[in-house]
Amino acid sequence: MMSAQGKTGARLEGSNLQAALDQLHADVEKANMAGYWVVDRTVKNDEDRQVMDKRKAIPFSWKYKSEIEPLLYRSAELITTESSERRSLVLVNPGLAPKRATTTNMYVAYRLNDPREIMPPHRHSPNAIRLGLTGKQNFTGVEGENITFGPGDLVLTPHDTWHNHGNQGDDNAINLSVLDLPLAETMNCMYFEHDYTEEEEGIRVARKMQSERFPPTYSQMVYGHGGLLPRFVSHHRGAGAASPMYVYRYDMMREALERFRDWDGDPHEGIMIEYVDPTSGQPVFKTITFFMQMLRPGERTLPLKQSASLVISPFEGEGYSIVNDQKIEWNQFDTVAVPGASWCQHVNTSDRDPAILFVASDEPALKALAFYQKHGRNQNGDIVKLA
């Protein structure tokens, strides 16, 4: 039987105690507060769980061929550049809905651009990348560098950089976007700006396209040779808080993966290569980072659990992942959400071809706040700390 000492010294018991507790909780809520105490030992009233957000990202997958691609083409028929500057499908994690977030700190969207369409410049507080999926002449202009890119090429649009997107080719082009938008929203630092201007003869003039200030090959010309950094150019671009190299070509990444194909690799991650800032060796952004991961034919990684969340988009091959005992099959251009603190392992089901996975992670943000942890299981099933 529950009992408690009242203010007058009289002990409340049974239904009287429950009524008093109900009234206390109602009054606390009315005052825009919340109690942090144990009423009983049920999960509902466990004091530690009371301060935890009830909405959590869950393991989930989105299918490109059967779901995403058909909806993109339907949207292209109905939504034009005259009616909207954006035509993207955002992947909403069911555990976080209605919040537009794919994992806790990351937002993923697929974008289709019709032939020969270019959107006007804008900028925003979130960092973003574009990964080309289809079409050889995707377009992104970033701070005066006009970048044309194709499948597998990674393009950065860092925090506070003016940029615009489009398609310079005669065929439809689809790309994948990853932003740290949910994190920016949580930190209450979200903004979008669309009023792009340039100075002409001392007067600010609105422009629908940025003037080209760098050659289209600038990023590769200045930063495309590892270990060699020109000293005669400024490496402070945009807000200066991200990699100054704005495009990373897939042929270079694919060649690097192939060079290591016969190495042992990591038992928990296979062959994994990170995109980095060539001036520092650090992740391209301070909040999220990106990798290409190769699973050799028939390769099965050991289970891995980390506090960072992952978004995985297979670029080549097919297979499946086991996330917290849930089997998730994947094919080219699908997306899989792996929430932080989930056990995960990958399997390449082909005995002939490698699988190449594009991976986004909020690892840098967690490391900056000293929240990052990484554990794995060895061949015996024992848990070992990796970071």
Short mmCIF file of C-alpha atoms in Angstrom, two decimals:
data_model
loop_
_atom_site.label_atom_id
_atom_site.label_comp_id
_atom_site.label_asym_id
_atom_site.label_seq_id
_atom_site.Cartn_x
_atom_site.Cartn_y
_atom_site.Cartn_z
CA MET A 1 0.00 0.00 0.00
CA MET A 2 1.35 3.46 -0.92
CA SER A 3 1.55 6.07 1.79
CA ALA A 4 3.09 9.52 2.30
CA GLN A 5 3.39 12.15 5.02
CA GLY A 6 1.16 15.18 4.36
CA LYS A 7 2.00 18.80 5.24
CA THR A 8 -0.10 18.58 8.39
CA GLY A 9 1.72 15.47 9.53
CA ALA A 10 -1.17 13.18 8.65
CA ARG A 11 -0.14 10.20 6.55
CA LEU A 12 -1.94 9.82 3.20
CA GLU A 13 -2.64 6.30 2.05
CA GLY A 14 -4.39 4.39 -0.70
CA SER A 15 -6.91 6.36 -2.75
CA ASN A 16 -6.25 9.57 -0.81
CA LEU A 17 -2.57 9.40 -1.73
CA GLN A 18 -3.35 8.63 -5.38
CA ALA A 19 -5.77 11.56 -5.58
CA ALA A 20 -3.19 13.89 -4.03
CA LEU A 21 -0.52 12.68 -6.47
CA ASP A 22 -2.86 13.16 -9.43
CA GLN A 23 -3.60 16.70 -8.30
CA LEU A 24 0.10 17.43 -7.75
CA HIS A 25 0.99 16.21 -11.24
CA ALA A 26 -1.84 18.25 -12.78
CA ASP A 27 -0.71 21.40 -10.97
CA VAL A 28 2.93 20.85 -11.96
CA GLU A 29 1.97 20.43 -15.63
CA LYS A 30 -0.28 23.50 -15.48
CA ALA A 31 2.70 25.51 -14.26
CA ASN A 32 4.77 24.33 -17.27
CA MET A 33 6.99 22.12 -15.17
CA ALA A 34 7.58 18.39 -14.85
CA GLY A 35 8.22 16.28 -11.79
CA TYR A 36 11.38 14.19 -11.66
CA TRP A 37 10.74 11.57 -9.00
CA VAL A 38 9.81 7.95 -8.51
CA VAL A 39 6.16 7.15 -7.89
CA ASP A 40 6.64 3.43 -8.41
CA ARG A 41 9.06 1.18 -10.26
CA THR A 42 7.09 0.71 -13.46
CA VAL A 43 8.76 1.79 -16.71
CA LYS A 44 6.27 4.66 -17.05
CA ASN A 45 7.37 6.20 -13.77
CA ASP A 46 11.08 5.31 -13.82
CA GLU A 47 12.77 8.62 -13.02
CA ASP A 48 15.57 8.24 -15.57
CA ARG A 49 13.20 7.49 -18.44
CA GLN A 50 11.13 10.54 -17.54
CA VAL A 51 13.82 12.90 -18.84
CA MET A 52 14.37 10.98 -22.09
CA ASP A 53 12.66 12.02 -25.32
CA LYS A 54 9.91 9.56 -26.16
CA ARG A 55 10.49 10.00 -29.92
CA LYS A 56 13.48 7.97 -31.10
CA ALA A 57 14.74 7.22 -34.58
CA ILE A 58 14.17 3.59 -35.52
CA PRO A 59 15.98 1.36 -38.02
CA PHE A 60 14.22 1.90 -41.34
CA SER A 61 14.76 1.69 -45.08
CA TRP A 62 13.41 3.48 -48.14
CA LYS A 63 13.36 1.65 -51.48
CA TYR A 64 14.54 3.60 -54.51
CA LYS A 65 13.09 1.62 -57.42
CA SER A 66 9.68 0.81 -55.97
CA GLU A 67 9.03 3.94 -53.88
CA ILE A 68 11.36 6.91 -54.34
CA GLU A 69 11.90 7.00 -58.11
CA PRO A 70 8.21 6.73 -59.10
CA LEU A 71 7.23 9.50 -56.66
CA LEU A 72 10.04 11.74 -57.92
CA TYR A 73 8.82 11.47 -61.51
CA ARG A 74 5.22 12.06 -60.47
CA SER A 75 6.30 15.19 -58.61
CA ALA A 76 8.20 16.40 -61.68
CA GLU A 77 4.99 16.22 -63.72
CA LEU A 78 3.05 18.32 -61.22
CA ILE A 79 5.58 20.70 -59.65
CA THR A 80 7.51 23.07 -61.88
CA THR A 81 10.32 25.52 -61.19
CA GLU A 82 7.77 28.29 -61.63
CA SER A 83 5.73 26.99 -58.68
CA SER A 84 8.62 25.93 -56.44
CA GLU A 85 12.37 26.37 -56.25
CA ARG A 86 12.68 22.91 -54.72
CA ARG A 87 11.39 19.50 -55.76
CA SER A 88 12.73 17.00 -53.27
CA LEU A 89 11.47 14.02 -51.30
CA VAL A 90 12.55 14.09 -47.65
CA LEU A 91 13.02 10.76 -45.86
CA VAL A 92 11.08 10.98 -42.59
CA ASN A 93 11.97 8.42 -39.94
CA PRO A 94 8.72 6.98 -38.51
CA GLY A 95 10.13 7.20 -35.00
CA LEU A 96 10.71 10.95 -35.37
CA ALA A 97 7.63 11.92 -37.41
CA PRO A 98 6.25 14.48 -37.98
CA LYS A 99 9.71 16.02 -37.60
CA ARG A 100 11.49 16.03 -40.96
CA ALA A 101 14.51 14.00 -39.95
CA THR A 102 15.97 10.75 -41.24
CA THR A 103 18.03 10.18 -38.09
CA THR A 104 18.28 12.35 -34.99
CA ASN A 105 20.74 14.84 -36.49
CA MET A 106 20.57 14.18 -40.24
CA TYR A 107 18.07 14.89 -43.00
CA VAL A 108 18.16 13.02 -46.32
CA ALA A 109 16.32 14.01 -49.49
CA TYR A 110 16.22 12.85 -53.10
CA ARG A 111 16.02 15.55 -55.76
CA LEU A 112 15.06 15.33 -59.42
CA ASN A 113 16.00 18.07 -61.86
CA ASP A 114 14.42 18.23 -65.29
CA PRO A 115 16.70 18.89 -68.28
CA ARG A 116 18.10 22.40 -68.57
CA GLU A 117 16.63 23.82 -65.37
CA ILE A 118 18.62 25.93 -62.90
CA MET A 119 17.22 27.20 -59.59
CA PRO A 120 18.23 30.64 -58.20
CA PRO A 121 20.90 30.99 -55.47
CA HIS A 122 20.16 30.61 -51.77
CA ARG A 123 22.09 29.91 -48.57
CA HIS A 124 21.28 28.45 -45.17
CA SER A 125 22.74 27.57 -41.81
CA PRO A 126 22.76 23.76 -42.28
CA ASN A 127 25.71 22.09 -43.99
CA ALA A 128 24.74 19.99 -47.00
CA ILE A 129 26.14 17.64 -49.63
CA ARG A 130 24.85 16.36 -52.95
CA LEU A 131 25.72 12.90 -54.26
CA GLY A 132 25.02 12.34 -57.94
CA LEU A 133 22.93 9.25 -58.65
CA THR A 134 21.78 9.60 -62.26
CA GLY A 135 22.53 12.09 -65.01
CA LYS A 136 26.00 13.22 -66.08
CA GLN A 137 25.39 16.96 -65.89
CA ASN A 138 23.96 17.69 -62.47
CA PHE A 139 24.81 21.28 -61.61
CA THR A 140 25.67 23.04 -58.35
CA GLY A 141 27.21 26.49 -58.23
CA VAL A 142 28.98 27.19 -54.91
CA GLU A 143 30.48 30.58 -54.09
CA GLY A 144 31.32 31.26 -57.75
CA GLU A 145 32.55 27.75 -58.61
CA ASN A 146 30.19 26.18 -61.16
CA ILE A 147 30.36 22.42 -60.67
CA THR A 148 29.00 19.87 -63.13
CA PHE A 149 28.87 16.40 -61.64
CA GLY A 150 27.73 12.89 -62.35
CA PRO A 151 27.03 9.58 -60.58
CA GLY A 152 29.07 9.11 -57.41
CA ASP A 153 30.50 12.63 -57.34
CA LEU A 154 30.14 14.36 -53.96
CA VAL A 155 29.52 18.13 -53.89
CA LEU A 156 29.64 20.27 -50.74
CA THR A 157 27.44 23.26 -50.01
CA PRO A 158 28.79 24.30 -46.59
CA HIS A 159 27.08 26.44 -43.99
CA ASP A 160 26.37 29.99 -45.16
CA THR A 161 27.66 29.54 -48.73
CA TRP A 162 25.58 30.90 -51.60
CA HIS A 163 24.73 28.07 -53.98
CA ASN A 164 22.21 26.95 -56.55
CA HIS A 165 21.25 23.63 -58.12
CA GLY A 166 20.09 22.39 -61.47
CA ASN A 167 20.74 20.24 -64.49
CA GLN A 168 22.72 21.29 -67.55
CA GLY A 169 22.03 18.07 -69.46
CA ASP A 170 19.28 16.89 -71.79
CA ASP A 171 18.23 14.01 -69.51
CA ASN A 172 16.66 13.98 -66.05
CA ALA A 173 19.16 14.00 -63.20
CA ILE A 174 18.63 12.68 -59.68
CA ASN A 175 20.85 13.33 -56.69
CA LEU A 176 20.89 12.55 -52.98
CA SER A 177 21.16 15.30 -50.36
CA VAL A 178 22.31 14.97 -46.74
CA LEU A 179 22.05 17.91 -44.32
CA ASP A 180 22.62 18.47 -40.62
CA LEU A 181 19.29 20.35 -40.61
CA PRO A 182 17.74 18.57 -37.58
CA LEU A 183 20.82 19.43 -35.53
CA ALA A 184 20.66 23.08 -36.61
CA GLU A 185 16.98 23.09 -35.69
CA THR A 186 17.72 21.61 -32.26
CA MET A 187 20.40 24.24 -31.69
CA ASN A 188 17.89 26.97 -32.73
CA CYS A 189 20.22 28.34 -35.42
CA MET A 190 18.16 27.61 -38.53
CA TYR A 191 17.83 30.12 -41.33
CA PHE A 192 17.35 30.26 -45.10
CA GLU A 193 18.12 33.25 -47.31
CA HIS A 194 17.12 33.75 -50.95
CA ASP A 195 17.96 37.41 -51.61
CA TYR A 196 21.20 36.91 -53.52
CA THR A 197 22.88 40.09 -54.72
CA GLU A 198 26.21 41.13 -56.24
CA GLU A 199 27.90 44.47 -56.28
CA GLU A 200 27.96 46.23 -59.65
CA GLU A 201 29.57 49.68 -59.84
CA GLY A 202 29.12 50.18 -56.11
CA ILE A 203 25.44 49.12 -56.07
CA ARG A 204 23.98 45.83 -54.76
CA VAL A 205 21.99 44.21 -57.57
CA ALA A 206 19.75 41.13 -57.31
CA ARG A 207 21.00 38.23 -59.44
CA LYS A 208 19.40 34.92 -60.45
CA MET A 209 22.81 33.32 -61.09
CA GLN A 210 26.15 33.77 -59.37
CA SER A 211 28.95 35.23 -61.43
CA GLU A 212 31.63 32.64 -62.09
CA ARG A 213 34.72 33.60 -60.03
CA PHE A 214 36.61 30.31 -60.25
CA PRO A 215 37.16 27.85 -63.11
CA PRO A 216 34.88 24.77 -63.02
CA THR A 217 37.92 22.57 -62.32
CA TYR A 218 39.11 24.68 -59.36
CA SER A 219 38.56 22.14 -56.57
CA GLN A 220 40.34 19.35 -58.42
CA MET A 221 43.12 21.62 -59.67
CA VAL A 222 43.95 23.05 -56.21
CA TYR A 223 43.09 20.12 -53.91
CA GLY A 224 43.04 17.01 -56.09
CA HIS A 225 46.59 15.88 -55.27
CA GLY A 226 46.96 14.49 -51.75
CA GLY A 227 49.92 15.83 -49.82
CA LEU A 228 50.44 18.81 -52.15
CA LEU A 229 48.85 22.10 -51.06
CA PRO A 230 49.32 25.37 -53.00
CA ARG A 231 50.40 28.27 -50.80
CA PHE A 232 49.58 31.07 -53.23
CA VAL A 233 45.76 30.77 -53.00
CA SER A 234 43.42 31.47 -50.10
CA HIS A 235 41.93 28.37 -48.51
CA HIS A 236 39.30 30.41 -46.67
CA ARG A 237 36.15 29.88 -48.71
CA GLY A 238 32.57 30.64 -47.68
CA ALA A 239 32.34 30.96 -43.91
CA GLY A 240 35.69 29.19 -43.51
CA ALA A 241 34.21 26.44 -41.33
CA ALA A 242 34.30 23.55 -43.81
CA SER A 243 36.49 21.93 -46.43
CA PRO A 244 37.45 24.40 -49.19
CA MET A 245 37.35 21.54 -51.67
CA TYR A 246 33.78 21.61 -52.96
CA VAL A 247 33.68 18.53 -55.21
CA TYR A 248 35.09 15.01 -54.69
CA ARG A 249 35.06 12.87 -57.82
CA TYR A 250 33.87 9.28 -57.69
CA ASP A 251 36.52 7.95 -60.07
CA MET A 252 39.21 8.95 -57.56
CA MET A 253 37.31 7.40 -54.65
CA ARG A 254 36.55 4.22 -56.59
CA GLU A 255 40.20 3.89 -57.58
CA ALA A 256 41.27 4.29 -53.95
CA LEU A 257 38.83 1.61 -52.80
CA GLU A 258 40.07 -0.75 -55.49
CA ARG A 259 43.69 -0.25 -54.42
CA PHE A 260 42.80 -1.64 -50.98
CA ARG A 261 40.51 -4.39 -52.19
CA ASP A 262 42.92 -7.19 -51.28
CA TRP A 263 43.86 -5.75 -47.88
CA ASP A 264 42.45 -7.32 -44.72
CA GLY A 265 40.46 -4.20 -43.96
CA ASP A 266 38.53 -3.72 -40.74
CA PRO A 267 36.48 -6.72 -39.55
CA HIS A 268 33.63 -4.41 -38.49
CA GLU A 269 33.65 -2.03 -41.48
CA GLY A 270 35.44 -3.68 -44.39
CA ILE A 271 37.30 -1.17 -46.57
CA MET A 272 36.10 2.31 -45.58
CA ILE A 273 37.50 5.63 -46.83
CA GLU A 274 36.48 9.02 -45.43
CA TYR A 275 36.09 12.26 -47.36
CA VAL A 276 38.27 14.85 -45.62
CA ASP A 277 39.28 18.49 -45.73
CA PRO A 278 42.58 18.40 -47.69
CA THR A 279 44.01 21.29 -45.66
CA SER A 280 43.58 19.59 -42.29
CA GLY A 281 42.76 15.91 -42.74
CA GLN A 282 39.59 16.48 -40.67
CA PRO A 283 35.99 15.72 -41.74
CA VAL A 284 34.59 18.01 -44.44
CA PHE A 285 32.12 19.48 -41.90
CA LYS A 286 32.33 19.92 -38.12
CA THR A 287 28.96 18.22 -37.63
CA ILE A 288 28.66 15.35 -40.14
CA THR A 289 31.10 13.25 -42.13
CA PHE A 290 30.93 10.95 -45.16
CA PHE A 291 32.50 7.69 -46.33
CA MET A 292 32.51 5.17 -49.14
CA GLN A 293 32.58 1.62 -47.83
CA MET A 294 33.52 -1.43 -49.86
CA LEU A 295 32.26 -4.90 -48.98
CA ARG A 296 34.19 -7.48 -50.97
CA PRO A 297 32.27 -10.35 -52.65
CA GLY A 298 30.61 -12.44 -49.94
CA GLU A 299 31.98 -10.24 -47.15
CA ARG A 300 30.10 -10.17 -43.84
CA THR A 301 31.21 -7.61 -41.26
CA LEU A 302 31.21 -8.25 -37.53
CA PRO A 303 28.53 -6.48 -35.45
CA LEU A 304 29.30 -2.85 -34.60
CA LYS A 305 27.57 -0.42 -32.23
CA GLN A 306 28.40 3.28 -32.01
CA SER A 307 26.77 6.33 -30.50
CA ALA A 308 26.81 8.05 -33.91
CA SER A 309 23.84 7.57 -36.22
CA LEU A 310 24.39 6.43 -39.80
CA VAL A 311 22.60 6.90 -43.08
CA ILE A 312 23.62 4.26 -45.61
CA SER A 313 22.87 4.51 -49.33
CA PRO A 314 24.19 1.64 -51.46
CA PHE A 315 25.80 2.97 -54.63
CA GLU A 316 26.84 -0.34 -56.18
CA GLY A 317 25.72 -3.89 -55.53
CA GLU A 318 23.14 -5.44 -53.25
CA GLY A 319 22.98 -7.18 -49.89
CA TYR A 320 21.48 -6.71 -46.47
CA SER A 321 22.19 -5.27 -43.06
CA ILE A 322 21.19 -6.63 -39.65
CA VAL A 323 20.24 -3.74 -37.38
CA ASN A 324 19.27 -4.76 -33.84
CA ASP A 325 18.33 -8.25 -35.11
CA GLN A 326 16.22 -6.75 -37.93
CA LYS A 327 17.24 -7.85 -41.43
CA ILE A 328 17.08 -4.96 -43.92
CA GLU A 329 17.71 -5.84 -47.56
CA TRP A 330 19.13 -3.14 -49.82
CA ASN A 331 19.79 -2.44 -53.48
CA GLN A 332 21.34 0.39 -55.46
CA PHE A 333 20.23 3.90 -54.36
CA ASP A 334 18.11 2.70 -51.41
CA THR A 335 18.64 4.43 -48.06
CA VAL A 336 18.92 2.74 -44.65
CA ALA A 337 18.74 4.62 -41.33
CA VAL A 338 20.85 3.16 -38.51
CA PRO A 339 20.14 5.07 -35.27
CA GLY A 340 22.94 5.60 -32.78
CA ALA A 341 23.44 2.82 -30.21
CA SER A 342 22.15 0.18 -32.67
CA TRP A 343 24.06 -3.01 -33.36
CA CYS A 344 24.68 -3.25 -37.10
CA GLN A 345 26.47 -5.54 -39.53
CA HIS A 346 26.49 -5.70 -43.33
CA VAL A 347 26.47 -8.61 -45.79
CA ASN A 348 27.34 -8.49 -49.49
CA THR A 349 25.22 -11.23 -51.03
CA SER A 350 27.19 -11.33 -54.28
CA ASP A 351 30.02 -13.86 -54.58
CA ARG A 352 31.40 -12.01 -57.60
CA ASP A 353 30.96 -8.22 -57.29
CA PRO A 354 31.81 -5.76 -54.50
CA ALA A 355 29.13 -3.68 -52.82
CA ILE A 356 29.90 0.03 -52.41
CA LEU A 357 27.98 1.90 -49.71
CA PHE A 358 27.81 5.67 -49.32
CA VAL A 359 27.70 6.42 -45.59
CA ALA A 360 26.85 9.63 -43.71
CA SER A 361 27.47 9.94 -39.97
CA ASP A 362 27.06 12.56 -37.24
CA GLU A 363 30.28 11.28 -35.65
CA PRO A 364 32.07 14.68 -35.69
CA ALA A 365 29.32 16.34 -33.65
CA LEU A 366 29.41 13.58 -31.04
CA LYS A 367 33.20 13.65 -30.88
CA ALA A 368 33.22 17.42 -30.41
CA LEU A 369 30.94 17.00 -27.40
CA ALA A 370 32.84 13.93 -26.06
CA PHE A 371 29.74 11.73 -26.50
CA TYR A 372 31.25 9.37 -29.08
CA GLN A 373 31.64 5.67 -28.27
CA LYS A 374 32.19 2.66 -30.47
CA HIS A 375 31.96 -1.04 -29.58
CA GLY A 376 32.12 -4.22 -31.59
CA ARG A 377 31.72 -7.98 -31.18
CA ASN A 378 34.68 -10.21 -31.94
CA GLN A 379 34.54 -13.64 -33.54
CA ASN A 380 33.67 -15.15 -30.15
CA GLY A 381 30.75 -12.78 -29.67
CA ASP A 382 32.49 -10.83 -26.90
CA ILE A 383 31.96 -7.07 -26.78
CA VAL A 384 35.14 -5.03 -27.21
CA LYS A 385 35.55 -1.26 -26.97
CA LEU A 386 36.84 0.26 -30.21
CA ALA A 387 36.68 3.99 -29.41
#
